[in-house]
């Protein structure tokens, strides 16, 4: 089942090695520290993973609209299953990179990677609960602009216009892909949970919500349905859901702090761990 995860780990490692080899013969090799060379090489596999994983998740959520009728019953779609496995392989590679230089890894990165790895592996094998990790997968798109900003700060530190643009784009990306998904997930779970009377009168595999989308009765029905999920699914989502909301909110605040500080004092505030 996890063959794609193994392939992703191998591909991430190979991309890192290729980037490191190219960097070693470039003019920048002599001016970068060892830690910076590792960080630059890591940007290639992390960017590739971010594009692939977020594209799969966005396709599932917004193009296929896989969970539009219900967050409960649809089986895990193939595109999402691939995204979970690919991200698991990359995360394992990235954890090894963090272990190689623990001083550069922020505690929030460790929490994100360890709980994220457990989450995507569980979502791949458990029959229910995959909507919640799926909803947070598009957030990987923010890695692309964060990597671009890191490289701009490192190689063109005097290009204030470019850095300001990237800081602003990063704020927007984090707002859309990291800050908003938390409340959207909760709203969608409640809004698509059918009441008992709706289940009774609709002869369909996935009962549709026909009444008002957000009521206390529907919220209570959502909680009852959540508690009926397999124990590992319900516990995992109860831990990872709030954790990722907290991390994403914290990181979004940091992006705005960095942008404001740069605009006010032209002072860089590097946040390498995001």
Tab-separated table of C-alpha atoms in Angstrom:
chain	number	residue	atom	x	y	z
A	1	UNK	CA	0.000	0.000	0.000
A	2	UNK	CA	2.864	2.388	0.727
A	3	UNK	CA	4.982	1.701	-2.359
A	4	UNK	CA	4.405	5.278	-3.525
A	5	UNK	CA	5.627	6.587	-0.167
A	6	UNK	CA	8.884	4.671	-0.599
A	7	UNK	CA	9.220	6.026	-4.141
A	8	UNK	CA	8.540	9.553	-2.878
A	9	UNK	CA	11.219	9.227	-0.192
A	10	UNK	CA	13.710	7.973	-2.795
A	11	UNK	CA	12.781	10.733	-5.253
A	12	UNK	CA	13.107	13.444	-2.573
A	13	UNK	CA	16.519	12.127	-1.580
A	14	UNK	CA	17.641	11.979	-5.229
A	15	UNK	CA	16.428	15.521	-5.925
A	16	UNK	CA	18.272	16.755	-2.847
A	17	UNK	CA	21.467	15.021	-3.975
A	18	UNK	CA	21.128	16.484	-7.483
A	19	UNK	CA	20.562	19.994	-6.134
A	20	UNK	CA	23.510	19.655	-3.744
A	21	UNK	CA	25.761	18.468	-6.586
A	22	UNK	CA	24.732	21.378	-8.799
A	23	UNK	CA	25.269	23.818	-5.953
A	24	UNK	CA	28.737	22.440	-5.193
A	25	UNK	CA	30.044	23.524	-8.610
A	26	UNK	CA	28.242	26.870	-8.661
A	27	UNK	CA	29.879	30.204	-7.732
A	28	UNK	CA	27.688	30.324	-4.613
A	29	UNK	CA	29.275	27.236	-3.072
A	30	UNK	CA	32.143	29.168	-1.473
A	31	UNK	CA	30.005	31.893	0.098
A	32	UNK	CA	27.338	29.662	1.634
A	33	UNK	CA	27.723	27.914	4.954
A	34	UNK	CA	27.244	24.148	5.203
A	35	UNK	CA	23.806	24.639	6.774
A	36	UNK	CA	22.784	27.035	4.002
A	37	UNK	CA	23.884	24.582	1.307
A	38	UNK	CA	21.722	21.876	2.875
A	39	UNK	CA	18.784	24.268	3.165
A	40	UNK	CA	19.085	25.357	-0.472
A	41	UNK	CA	19.294	21.767	-1.701
A	42	UNK	CA	16.201	20.895	0.340
A	43	UNK	CA	14.195	23.565	-1.470
A	44	UNK	CA	14.017	21.479	-4.678
A	45	UNK	CA	12.326	18.347	-3.271
A	46	UNK	CA	10.141	20.398	-0.940
A	47	UNK	CA	8.910	22.562	-3.828
A	48	UNK	CA	8.188	19.526	-6.002
A	49	UNK	CA	6.318	17.840	-3.142
A	50	UNK	CA	4.337	20.996	-2.404
A	51	UNK	CA	3.183	21.370	-6.011
A	52	UNK	CA	2.284	17.693	-6.461
A	53	UNK	CA	0.513	17.203	-3.127
A	54	UNK	CA	-1.426	20.482	-3.113
A	55	UNK	CA	-2.483	19.957	-6.746
A	56	UNK	CA	-3.852	16.483	-5.937
A	57	UNK	CA	-5.726	17.809	-2.899
A	58	UNK	CA	-7.158	20.852	-4.693
A	59	UNK	CA	-8.257	18.656	-7.595
A	60	UNK	CA	-10.051	16.313	-5.185
A	61	UNK	CA	-11.705	19.059	-3.131
A	62	UNK	CA	-12.563	21.722	-5.709
A	63	UNK	CA	-12.631	20.023	-9.128
A	64	UNK	CA	-14.013	16.588	-8.289
A	65	UNK	CA	-15.862	18.069	-5.282
A	66	UNK	CA	-15.493	14.667	-3.662
A	67	UNK	CA	-16.825	15.749	-0.278
A	68	UNK	CA	-19.396	18.294	-1.441
A	69	UNK	CA	-22.362	16.113	-0.412
A	70	UNK	CA	-20.890	14.555	2.708
A	71	UNK	CA	-17.693	14.481	4.743
A	72	UNK	CA	-18.616	11.053	6.098
A	73	UNK	CA	-19.317	8.384	3.527
A	74	UNK	CA	-17.237	8.807	0.343
A	75	UNK	CA	-14.301	6.379	0.119
A	76	UNK	CA	-10.835	7.877	-0.095
A	77	UNK	CA	-10.420	8.915	-3.764
A	78	UNK	CA	-7.391	7.703	-5.757
A	79	UNK	CA	-5.893	11.178	-6.198
A	80	UNK	CA	-6.040	11.821	-2.472
A	81	UNK	CA	-4.608	8.385	-1.642
A	82	UNK	CA	-1.650	9.201	-3.899
A	83	UNK	CA	-1.206	12.587	-2.213
A	84	UNK	CA	-1.157	10.980	1.245
A	85	UNK	CA	1.513	8.472	0.208
A	86	UNK	CA	3.663	11.018	-1.635
A	87	UNK	CA	3.542	13.388	1.313
A	88	UNK	CA	4.379	10.600	3.758
A	89	UNK	CA	7.536	9.750	1.825
A	90	UNK	CA	8.619	13.369	1.573
A	91	UNK	CA	7.905	14.046	5.257
A	92	UNK	CA	10.091	11.120	6.265
A	93	UNK	CA	12.909	12.558	4.123
A	94	UNK	CA	12.409	16.025	5.652
A	95	UNK	CA	12.461	14.616	9.185
A	96	UNK	CA	15.854	13.075	8.439
A	97	UNK	CA	17.067	16.461	7.212
A	98	UNK	CA	15.873	18.023	10.458
A	99	UNK	CA	17.590	15.319	12.499
A	100	UNK	CA	20.820	16.035	10.640
A	101	UNK	CA	20.775	19.628	11.920
A	102	UNK	CA	18.335	19.874	14.872
A	103	UNK	CA	19.454	23.425	15.692
A	104	UNK	CA	17.715	24.777	12.572
A	105	UNK	CA	14.398	22.992	13.247
A	106	UNK	CA	11.735	24.900	15.185
A	107	UNK	CA	9.532	22.991	17.661
A	108	UNK	CA	6.478	23.797	15.537
A	109	UNK	CA	8.142	22.093	12.566
A	110	UNK	CA	8.693	18.939	14.602
A	111	UNK	CA	5.048	18.941	15.708
A	112	UNK	CA	3.845	19.572	12.151
A	113	UNK	CA	5.980	16.838	10.609
A	114	UNK	CA	5.519	14.123	13.234
A	115	UNK	CA	1.767	14.522	13.647
A	116	UNK	CA	1.352	15.155	9.924
A	117	UNK	CA	3.181	11.935	9.048
A	118	UNK	CA	1.044	9.972	11.497
A	119	UNK	CA	-2.073	11.636	10.102
A	120	UNK	CA	-1.502	10.884	6.422
A	121	UNK	CA	-0.479	7.293	7.182
A	122	UNK	CA	-3.608	6.759	9.284
A	123	UNK	CA	-5.817	8.424	6.672
A	124	UNK	CA	-4.411	6.068	4.060
A	125	UNK	CA	-5.371	2.903	5.930
A	126	UNK	CA	-8.427	3.819	8.046
A	127	UNK	CA	-11.867	3.702	6.403
A	128	UNK	CA	-13.165	7.031	7.735
A	129	UNK	CA	-11.889	10.450	8.739
A	130	UNK	CA	-9.840	11.264	5.638
A	131	UNK	CA	-11.785	14.468	4.864
A	132	UNK	CA	-10.062	16.396	7.662
A	133	UNK	CA	-6.437	15.700	6.586
A	134	UNK	CA	-7.536	16.183	2.958
A	135	UNK	CA	-8.834	19.663	3.776
A	136	UNK	CA	-5.463	20.690	5.196
A	137	UNK	CA	-3.374	19.257	2.324
A	138	UNK	CA	-3.716	22.316	-0.005
A	139	UNK	CA	-1.771	24.267	2.634
A	140	UNK	CA	1.399	22.685	1.218
A	141	UNK	CA	1.100	25.215	-1.632
A	142	UNK	CA	2.477	27.868	0.756
A	143	UNK	CA	5.831	26.058	0.739
A	144	UNK	CA	6.463	27.265	-2.829
A	145	UNK	CA	6.378	30.975	-1.957
A	146	UNK	CA	8.224	30.387	1.338
A	147	UNK	CA	11.034	28.670	-0.573
A	148	UNK	CA	11.146	31.462	-3.153
A	149	UNK	CA	11.379	34.022	-0.352
A	150	UNK	CA	14.189	32.123	1.381
A	151	UNK	CA	16.214	31.982	-1.842
A	152	UNK	CA	15.559	35.671	-2.565
A	153	UNK	CA	16.732	36.650	0.914
A	154	UNK	CA	19.829	34.491	0.546
A	155	UNK	CA	20.938	35.325	-3.012
A	156	UNK	CA	19.450	38.806	-3.614
A	157	UNK	CA	19.282	40.386	-0.147
A	158	UNK	CA	19.335	43.921	-1.577
A	159	UNK	CA	16.388	43.418	-3.917
A	160	UNK	CA	13.868	44.997	-1.572
A	161	UNK	CA	11.090	45.151	-4.162
A	162	UNK	CA	11.218	41.428	-4.878
A	163	UNK	CA	11.420	40.541	-1.199
A	164	UNK	CA	8.488	42.834	-0.349
A	165	UNK	CA	6.358	41.253	-3.076
A	166	UNK	CA	7.185	37.745	-1.884
A	167	UNK	CA	6.465	38.685	1.739
A	168	UNK	CA	3.060	40.050	0.705
A	169	UNK	CA	2.238	37.018	-1.456
A	170	UNK	CA	3.229	34.757	1.421
A	171	UNK	CA	0.767	36.576	3.705
A	172	UNK	CA	-2.013	36.051	1.169
A	173	UNK	CA	-1.116	32.398	0.624
A	174	UNK	CA	-1.035	31.653	4.339
A	175	UNK	CA	-4.347	33.415	4.879
A	176	UNK	CA	-6.101	31.452	2.118
A	177	UNK	CA	-4.446	28.049	2.520
A	178	UNK	CA	-3.646	27.902	6.244
A	179	UNK	CA	-5.799	30.325	8.240
A	180	UNK	CA	-9.183	29.771	6.536
A	181	UNK	CA	-9.362	25.952	6.217
A	182	UNK	CA	-9.958	25.413	9.962
A	183	UNK	CA	-13.315	27.233	10.205
A	184	UNK	CA	-14.286	26.078	6.694
A	185	UNK	CA	-13.749	22.423	7.688
A	186	UNK	CA	-15.930	22.797	10.784
A	187	UNK	CA	-18.673	24.580	8.861
A	188	UNK	CA	-18.674	22.000	6.069
A	189	UNK	CA	-18.794	19.077	8.494
A	190	UNK	CA	-21.832	20.523	10.231
A	191	UNK	CA	-23.532	21.701	7.038
A	192	UNK	CA	-23.302	18.297	5.335
A	193	UNK	CA	-24.342	16.131	8.282
A	194	UNK	CA	-27.927	14.935	7.672
A	195	UNK	CA	-30.468	14.889	10.476
A	196	UNK	CA	-32.309	11.668	11.325
A	197	UNK	CA	-35.462	12.849	9.562
A	198	UNK	CA	-33.476	13.600	6.392
A	199	UNK	CA	-31.864	10.159	6.439
A	200	UNK	CA	-35.247	8.497	6.915
A	201	UNK	CA	-36.927	10.141	3.940
A	202	UNK	CA	-34.102	10.015	1.403
A	203	UNK	CA	-33.392	6.678	-0.249
A	204	UNK	CA	-29.811	7.376	-1.261
A	205	UNK	CA	-26.405	6.001	-0.378
A	206	UNK	CA	-25.302	9.448	0.797
A	207	UNK	CA	-28.286	11.296	2.327
A	208	UNK	CA	-28.453	14.945	1.299
A	209	UNK	CA	-29.032	17.871	3.596
A	210	UNK	CA	-32.337	19.473	2.617
A	211	UNK	CA	-32.952	21.850	5.512
A	212	UNK	CA	-31.051	24.791	6.957
A	213	UNK	CA	-27.312	24.221	6.717
A	214	UNK	CA	-26.132	25.368	10.135
A	215	UNK	CA	-28.309	24.762	13.183
A	216	UNK	CA	-27.652	23.491	16.690
A	217	UNK	CA	-29.530	20.304	15.846
A	218	UNK	CA	-27.248	19.733	12.882
A	219	UNK	CA	-24.179	20.543	14.996
A	220	UNK	CA	-25.243	17.949	17.565
A	221	UNK	CA	-25.889	15.460	14.757
A	222	UNK	CA	-22.361	16.130	13.453
A	223	UNK	CA	-20.873	15.459	16.885
A	224	UNK	CA	-22.863	12.217	17.216
A	225	UNK	CA	-21.749	11.069	13.764
A	226	UNK	CA	-18.135	11.987	14.539
A	227	UNK	CA	-18.161	9.811	17.663
A	228	UNK	CA	-19.329	6.847	15.568
A	229	UNK	CA	-16.139	6.871	13.500
A	230	UNK	CA	-13.515	4.197	14.264
A	231	UNK	CA	-11.748	5.074	17.518
A	232	UNK	CA	-8.358	5.668	15.872
A	233	UNK	CA	-9.942	7.981	13.293
A	234	UNK	CA	-11.857	10.038	15.843
A	235	UNK	CA	-8.894	10.353	18.225
A	236	UNK	CA	-6.461	11.193	15.422
A	237	UNK	CA	-8.694	13.895	13.945
A	238	UNK	CA	-9.414	15.279	17.424
A	239	UNK	CA	-5.660	15.738	17.946
A	240	UNK	CA	-4.475	16.750	14.479
A	241	UNK	CA	-7.380	19.029	13.581
A	242	UNK	CA	-6.938	21.521	16.465
A	243	UNK	CA	-3.141	21.144	16.351
A	244	UNK	CA	-2.952	22.145	12.694
A	245	UNK	CA	-5.387	25.019	13.232
A	246	UNK	CA	-3.118	26.336	16.009
A	247	UNK	CA	0.085	25.874	13.986
A	248	UNK	CA	-1.392	27.442	10.851
A	249	UNK	CA	-2.759	30.411	12.795
A	250	UNK	CA	0.582	30.904	14.562
A	251	UNK	CA	2.517	30.759	11.285
A	252	UNK	CA	0.086	33.118	9.533
A	253	UNK	CA	0.559	35.689	12.297
A	254	UNK	CA	4.333	35.357	11.856
A	255	UNK	CA	4.072	36.046	8.115
A	256	UNK	CA	2.184	39.297	8.739
A	257	UNK	CA	4.650	40.287	11.475
A	258	UNK	CA	7.522	39.743	9.051
A	259	UNK	CA	5.826	41.775	6.312
A	260	UNK	CA	4.985	44.687	8.648
A	261	UNK	CA	8.478	44.747	10.126
A	262	UNK	CA	10.045	44.785	6.660
A	263	UNK	CA	7.786	47.602	5.425
A	264	UNK	CA	8.297	49.730	8.537
A	265	UNK	CA	12.029	49.315	9.124
A	266	UNK	CA	13.274	47.514	6.039
A	267	UNK	CA	14.357	44.826	8.483
A	268	UNK	CA	14.264	41.152	7.586
A	269	UNK	CA	12.545	38.733	9.929
A	270	UNK	CA	13.435	35.266	8.678
A	271	UNK	CA	11.055	32.418	9.429
A	272	UNK	CA	12.912	29.478	7.944
A	273	UNK	CA	10.731	26.807	9.551
A	274	UNK	CA	7.730	27.721	7.363
